[in-house]
Every structure is written in C-alpha cells, then in structure tokens.
Tab-separated table of C-alpha atoms and ligand atoms in Angstrom:
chain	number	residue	atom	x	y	z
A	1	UNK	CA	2.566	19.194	-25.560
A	2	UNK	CA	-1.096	18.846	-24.304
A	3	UNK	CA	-2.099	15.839	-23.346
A	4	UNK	CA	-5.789	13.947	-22.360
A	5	UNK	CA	-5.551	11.399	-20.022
A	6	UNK	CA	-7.895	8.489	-19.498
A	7	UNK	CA	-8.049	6.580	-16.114
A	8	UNK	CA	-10.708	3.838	-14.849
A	9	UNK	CA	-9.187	3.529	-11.520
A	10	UNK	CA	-6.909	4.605	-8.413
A	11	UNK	CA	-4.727	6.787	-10.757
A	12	UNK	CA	-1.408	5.700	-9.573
A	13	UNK	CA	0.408	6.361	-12.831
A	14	UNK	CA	-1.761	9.661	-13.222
A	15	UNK	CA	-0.453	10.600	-10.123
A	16	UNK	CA	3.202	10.591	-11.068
A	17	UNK	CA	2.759	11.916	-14.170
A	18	UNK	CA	1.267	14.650	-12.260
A	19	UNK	CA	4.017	15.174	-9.814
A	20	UNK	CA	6.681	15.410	-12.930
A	21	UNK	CA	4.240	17.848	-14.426
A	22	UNK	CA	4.137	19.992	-11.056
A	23	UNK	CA	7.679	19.731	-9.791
A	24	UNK	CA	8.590	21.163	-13.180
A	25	UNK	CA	10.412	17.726	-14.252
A	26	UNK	CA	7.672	17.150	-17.214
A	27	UNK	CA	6.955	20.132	-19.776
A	28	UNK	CA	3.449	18.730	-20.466
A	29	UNK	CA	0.191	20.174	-20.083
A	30	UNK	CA	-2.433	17.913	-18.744
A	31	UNK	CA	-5.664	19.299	-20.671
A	32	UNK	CA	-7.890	17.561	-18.856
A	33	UNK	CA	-8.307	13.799	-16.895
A	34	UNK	CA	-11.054	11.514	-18.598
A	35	UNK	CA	-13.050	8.458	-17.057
A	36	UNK	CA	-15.601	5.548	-18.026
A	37	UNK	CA	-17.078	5.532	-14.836
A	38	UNK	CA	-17.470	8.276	-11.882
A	39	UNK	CA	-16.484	8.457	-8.449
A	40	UNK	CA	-13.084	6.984	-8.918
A	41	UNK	CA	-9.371	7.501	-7.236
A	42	UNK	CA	-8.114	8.818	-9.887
A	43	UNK	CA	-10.762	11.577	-10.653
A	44	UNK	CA	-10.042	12.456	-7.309
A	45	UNK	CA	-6.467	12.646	-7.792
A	46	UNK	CA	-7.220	15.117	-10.733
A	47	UNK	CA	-9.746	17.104	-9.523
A	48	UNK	CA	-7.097	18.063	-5.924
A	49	UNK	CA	-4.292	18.837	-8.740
A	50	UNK	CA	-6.967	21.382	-10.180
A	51	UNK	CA	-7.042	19.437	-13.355
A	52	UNK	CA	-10.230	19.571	-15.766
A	53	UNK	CA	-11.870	16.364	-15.502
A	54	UNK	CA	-14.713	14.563	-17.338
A	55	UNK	CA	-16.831	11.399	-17.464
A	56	UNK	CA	-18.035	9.458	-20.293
A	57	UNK	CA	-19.650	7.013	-18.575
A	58	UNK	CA	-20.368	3.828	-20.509
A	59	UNK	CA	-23.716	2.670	-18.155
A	60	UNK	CA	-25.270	6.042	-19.411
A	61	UNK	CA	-25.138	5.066	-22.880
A	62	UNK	CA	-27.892	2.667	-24.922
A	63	UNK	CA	-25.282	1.023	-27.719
A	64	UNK	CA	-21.440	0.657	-27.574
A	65	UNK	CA	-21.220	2.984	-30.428
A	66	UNK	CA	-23.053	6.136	-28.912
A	67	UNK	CA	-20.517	5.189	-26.079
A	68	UNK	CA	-17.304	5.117	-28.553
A	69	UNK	CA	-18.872	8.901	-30.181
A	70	UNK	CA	-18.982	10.612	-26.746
A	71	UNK	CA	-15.607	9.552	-25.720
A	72	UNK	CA	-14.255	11.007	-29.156
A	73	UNK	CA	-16.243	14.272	-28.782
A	74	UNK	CA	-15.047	14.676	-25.193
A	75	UNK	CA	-11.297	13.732	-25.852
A	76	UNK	CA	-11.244	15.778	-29.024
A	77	UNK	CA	-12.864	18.815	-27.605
A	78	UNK	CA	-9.622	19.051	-25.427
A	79	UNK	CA	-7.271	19.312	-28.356
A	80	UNK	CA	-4.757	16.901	-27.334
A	81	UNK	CA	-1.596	15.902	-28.699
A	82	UNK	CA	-1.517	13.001	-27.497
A	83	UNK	CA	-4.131	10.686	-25.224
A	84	UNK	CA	-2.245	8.940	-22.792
A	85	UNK	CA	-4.687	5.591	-21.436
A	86	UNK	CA	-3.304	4.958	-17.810
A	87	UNK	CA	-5.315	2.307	-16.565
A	88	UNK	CA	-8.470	3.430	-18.712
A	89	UNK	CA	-10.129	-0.622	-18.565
A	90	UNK	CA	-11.631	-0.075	-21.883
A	91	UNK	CA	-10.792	-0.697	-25.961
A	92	UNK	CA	-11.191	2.120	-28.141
A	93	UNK	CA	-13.028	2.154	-31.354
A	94	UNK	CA	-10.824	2.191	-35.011
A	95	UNK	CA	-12.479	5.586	-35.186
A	96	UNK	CA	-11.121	6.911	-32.424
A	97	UNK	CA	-7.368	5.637	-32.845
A	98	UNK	CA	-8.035	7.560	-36.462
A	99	UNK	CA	-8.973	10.468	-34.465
A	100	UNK	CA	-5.122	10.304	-33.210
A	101	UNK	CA	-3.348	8.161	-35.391
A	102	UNK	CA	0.026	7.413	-33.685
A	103	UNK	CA	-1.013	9.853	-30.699
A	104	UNK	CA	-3.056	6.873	-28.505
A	105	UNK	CA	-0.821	5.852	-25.939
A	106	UNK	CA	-1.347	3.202	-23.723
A	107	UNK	CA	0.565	1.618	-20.678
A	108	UNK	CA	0.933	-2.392	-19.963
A	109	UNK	CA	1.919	-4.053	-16.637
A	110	UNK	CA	3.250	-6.635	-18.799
A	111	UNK	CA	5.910	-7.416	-21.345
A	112	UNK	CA	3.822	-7.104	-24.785
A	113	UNK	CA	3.112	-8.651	-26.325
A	114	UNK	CA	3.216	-11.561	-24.165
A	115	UNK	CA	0.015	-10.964	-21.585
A	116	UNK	CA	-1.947	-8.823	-22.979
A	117	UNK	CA	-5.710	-8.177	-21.710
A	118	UNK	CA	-7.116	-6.656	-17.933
A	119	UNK	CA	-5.328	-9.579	-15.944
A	120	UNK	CA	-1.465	-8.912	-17.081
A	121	UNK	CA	0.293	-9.348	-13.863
A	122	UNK	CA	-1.963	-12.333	-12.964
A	123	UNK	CA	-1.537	-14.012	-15.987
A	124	UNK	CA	2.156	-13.409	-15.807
A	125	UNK	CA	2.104	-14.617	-12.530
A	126	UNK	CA	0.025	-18.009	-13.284
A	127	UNK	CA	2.615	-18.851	-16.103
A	128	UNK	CA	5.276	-18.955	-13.900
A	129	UNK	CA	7.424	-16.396	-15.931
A	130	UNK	CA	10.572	-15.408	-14.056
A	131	UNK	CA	10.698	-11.636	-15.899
A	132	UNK	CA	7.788	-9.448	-16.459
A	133	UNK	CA	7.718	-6.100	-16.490
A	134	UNK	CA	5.529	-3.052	-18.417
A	135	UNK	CA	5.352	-1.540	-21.981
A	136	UNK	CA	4.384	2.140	-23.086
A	137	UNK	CA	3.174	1.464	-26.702
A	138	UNK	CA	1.049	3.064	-29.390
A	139	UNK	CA	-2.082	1.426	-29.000
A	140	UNK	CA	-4.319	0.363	-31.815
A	141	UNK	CA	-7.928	-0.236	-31.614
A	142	UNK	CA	-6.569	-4.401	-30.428
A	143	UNK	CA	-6.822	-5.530	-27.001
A	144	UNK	CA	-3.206	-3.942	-26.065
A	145	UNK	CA	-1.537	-4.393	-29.241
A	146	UNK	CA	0.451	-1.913	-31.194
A	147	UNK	CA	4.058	-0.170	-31.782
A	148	UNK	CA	6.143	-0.517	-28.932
A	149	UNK	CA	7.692	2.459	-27.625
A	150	UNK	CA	9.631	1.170	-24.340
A	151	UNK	CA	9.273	-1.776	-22.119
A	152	UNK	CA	11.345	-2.772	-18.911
A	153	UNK	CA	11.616	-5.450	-17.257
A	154	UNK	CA	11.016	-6.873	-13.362
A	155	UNK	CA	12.065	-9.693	-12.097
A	156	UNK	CA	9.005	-11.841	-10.234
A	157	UNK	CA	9.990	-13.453	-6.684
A	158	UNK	CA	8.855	-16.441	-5.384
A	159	UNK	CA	6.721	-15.213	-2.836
A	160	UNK	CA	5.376	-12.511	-5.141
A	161	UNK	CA	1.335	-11.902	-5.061
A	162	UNK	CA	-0.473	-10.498	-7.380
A	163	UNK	CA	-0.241	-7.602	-5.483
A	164	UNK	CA	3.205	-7.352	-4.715
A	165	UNK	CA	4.665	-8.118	-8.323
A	166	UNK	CA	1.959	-5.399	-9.772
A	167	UNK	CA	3.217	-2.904	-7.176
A	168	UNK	CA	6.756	-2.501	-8.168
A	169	UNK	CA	5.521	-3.285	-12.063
A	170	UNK	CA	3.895	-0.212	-11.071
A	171	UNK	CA	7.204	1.760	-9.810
A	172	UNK	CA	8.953	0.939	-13.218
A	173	UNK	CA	5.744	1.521	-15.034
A	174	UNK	CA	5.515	5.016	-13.873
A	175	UNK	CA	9.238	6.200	-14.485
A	176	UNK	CA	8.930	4.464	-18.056
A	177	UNK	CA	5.668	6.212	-18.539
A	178	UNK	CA	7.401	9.726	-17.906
A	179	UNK	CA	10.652	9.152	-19.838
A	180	UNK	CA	8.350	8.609	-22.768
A	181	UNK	CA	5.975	11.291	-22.136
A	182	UNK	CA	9.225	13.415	-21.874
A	183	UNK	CA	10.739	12.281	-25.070
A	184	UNK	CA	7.328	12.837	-26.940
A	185	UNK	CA	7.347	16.333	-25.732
A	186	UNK	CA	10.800	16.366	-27.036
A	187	UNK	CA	10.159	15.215	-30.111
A	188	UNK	CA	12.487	12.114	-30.043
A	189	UNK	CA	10.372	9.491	-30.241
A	190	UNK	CA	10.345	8.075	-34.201
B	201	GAR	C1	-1.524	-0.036	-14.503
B	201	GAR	O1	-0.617	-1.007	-14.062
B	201	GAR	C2	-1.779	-0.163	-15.998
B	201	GAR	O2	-0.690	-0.612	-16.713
B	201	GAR	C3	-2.881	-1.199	-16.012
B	201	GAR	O3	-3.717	-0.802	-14.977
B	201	GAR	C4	-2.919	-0.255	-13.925
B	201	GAR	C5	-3.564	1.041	-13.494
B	201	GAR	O4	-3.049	1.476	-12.268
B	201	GAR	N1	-3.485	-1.251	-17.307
B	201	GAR	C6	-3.859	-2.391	-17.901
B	201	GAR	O5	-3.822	-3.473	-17.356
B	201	GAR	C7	-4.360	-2.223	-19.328
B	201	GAR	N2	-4.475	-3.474	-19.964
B	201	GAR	P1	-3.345	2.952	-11.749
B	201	GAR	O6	-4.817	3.235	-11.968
B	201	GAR	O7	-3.008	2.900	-10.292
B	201	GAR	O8	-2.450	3.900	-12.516
C-alpha cells in the first residue's frame, strides 16, 4: 500500500507512522511527504527518514483554485493508494476527494463530529467536555466531516491545558492512526 502524506506542521503523527513503517511494524510505503508551506518540522522529519518530499505552497499561488490543481498534480503524480492528511491545516477541493474517492484520510484530535475545525482540543476544552479524544475518518471535501473509521476516547483532567490534553490526544491519535493504516493495508477496513 503506497501512501502520500500531507503535513502543515511538527509531524508528530508522521513521525510514528514512520517509526511503524521502519521498525517493520507497518507494511506501507510512504511515497512521498507533502506540505502547504516550507520549512516545517515535519518536512524535516521526512527528509532525515530519506522520504521524497514536496511543497505546494499556497502563498505561491494567485487563486485558490491554481492552488487546489497543483496539490492534485503533485499528490497524484505519486500514485498513492491512499493520502493520509496528518495535520495538513488545509480543506481540499471536491475535485481532489474525486481524485481518491474513499482513499482521503484524515486525522481529528477530537471526537467527530463534535469539534470539528483547526481549534479541536481548545474547543473541547472551552466546553467543558469531560471525554474527548481523536477520529481517523474518510474525509470529504467538509471542514472534517466524513465516514468514520475509528475514534477513541481521552478523558480531560481538571488541570488539563490546551497543551497537555492535545499531547496525550496525540499518543492515542498516533496508535489509532497506525491500527488503521494497518488494517487498510490489510484490506479490512469496509
Ligand atoms: C494532530 O493532532 C491532528 O489531529 C491535528 O493537528 C495535529 C497535528 O500534529 N489536525 C487537525 O486539527 C485537523 N483539523 P502533528 O503535526 O504533530 O502530527
């Protein structure tokens, strides 16, 4: 199973998914590592695992649509069977979720679709809500919506910071993310 990975950030989740891949835990192929901007973590990351990496990045493009064609060409050039968006801060276009229908899959710091958006832990946090957790879904061109492949849950503290509650979101966030990636490669996810 070859996979594309998107990433606007530090790359944390890339990074395990990396590890499985490495240690031999995860029979994946990483194709390559895209981003929307440069100079980020998680390029980084990629490019000391030897992994392809490209940027797409949206200030160098005049009109959101130029933007959404790039990012198609570049993902698609890779051959992926599946695009996994691991902190990639941006909404696809329909075009490109009809690029890889059922093959866009995104990961959620919060319990979908309940918090949906850039500020899921936050929100979660401001509501008061005494379980959160994460969600690996199949995203649709909607701001985090789509079929739900796995979610688990984590309880929030009392003294829990944005921080701290999105840190160990991020510990169950990266085991779910594998499990599925492993059962997609298996072919046992319906
Ligand atoms: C992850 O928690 C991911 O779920 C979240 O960004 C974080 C990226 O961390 N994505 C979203 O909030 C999408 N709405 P990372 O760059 O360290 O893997």
């Amino acid at each position: 199973m070859r996979i594309v990975v998107l990433v606007s950030g530090a790359g944390s989740n890339l990074q395990a998914v990396i590890d499985a891949v490495q240690s031999g835990d995860l029979p994946v192929e990483i194709a390559a590592v895209g981003a929307d901007r440069p100079g980020t973590l998680g390029l980084e990351r990629s490019a000391a695992a030897g992994l392809e990496t490209f940027v797409v990045n949206f200030r160098d493009y005049a009109t959101r649509a130029d933007w959404d064609a790039a990012l198609l060409t570049a993902v698609a050039a890779y051959e992926p069977d599946y695009v996994v968006s691991s902190g990639f801060m941006r909404i696809v276009a329909p075009g490109f979720i009809d690029a890889f229908p059922g093959r866009y899959v995104n990961t959620h710091p919060a319990l979908l679709p309940s918090f949906p958006g850039a500020h899921g832990v936050r929100d979660a946090l401001a509501y008061g809500v005494k379980v959160t957790g994460c969600t690996v879904h199949f995203a649709d061109a909607g701001v985090d919506t789509g079929p739900i492949i796995a979610q688990a849950p984590v309880a929030v503290l009392d003294d829990d910071t944005e921080d701290t509650l999105h840190e160990r979101i991020k510990v169950a966030e990266r085991a779910l993310l594998i499990e599925v990636l492993g059962k997609l490669a298996a072919g046992s996810v319906l």
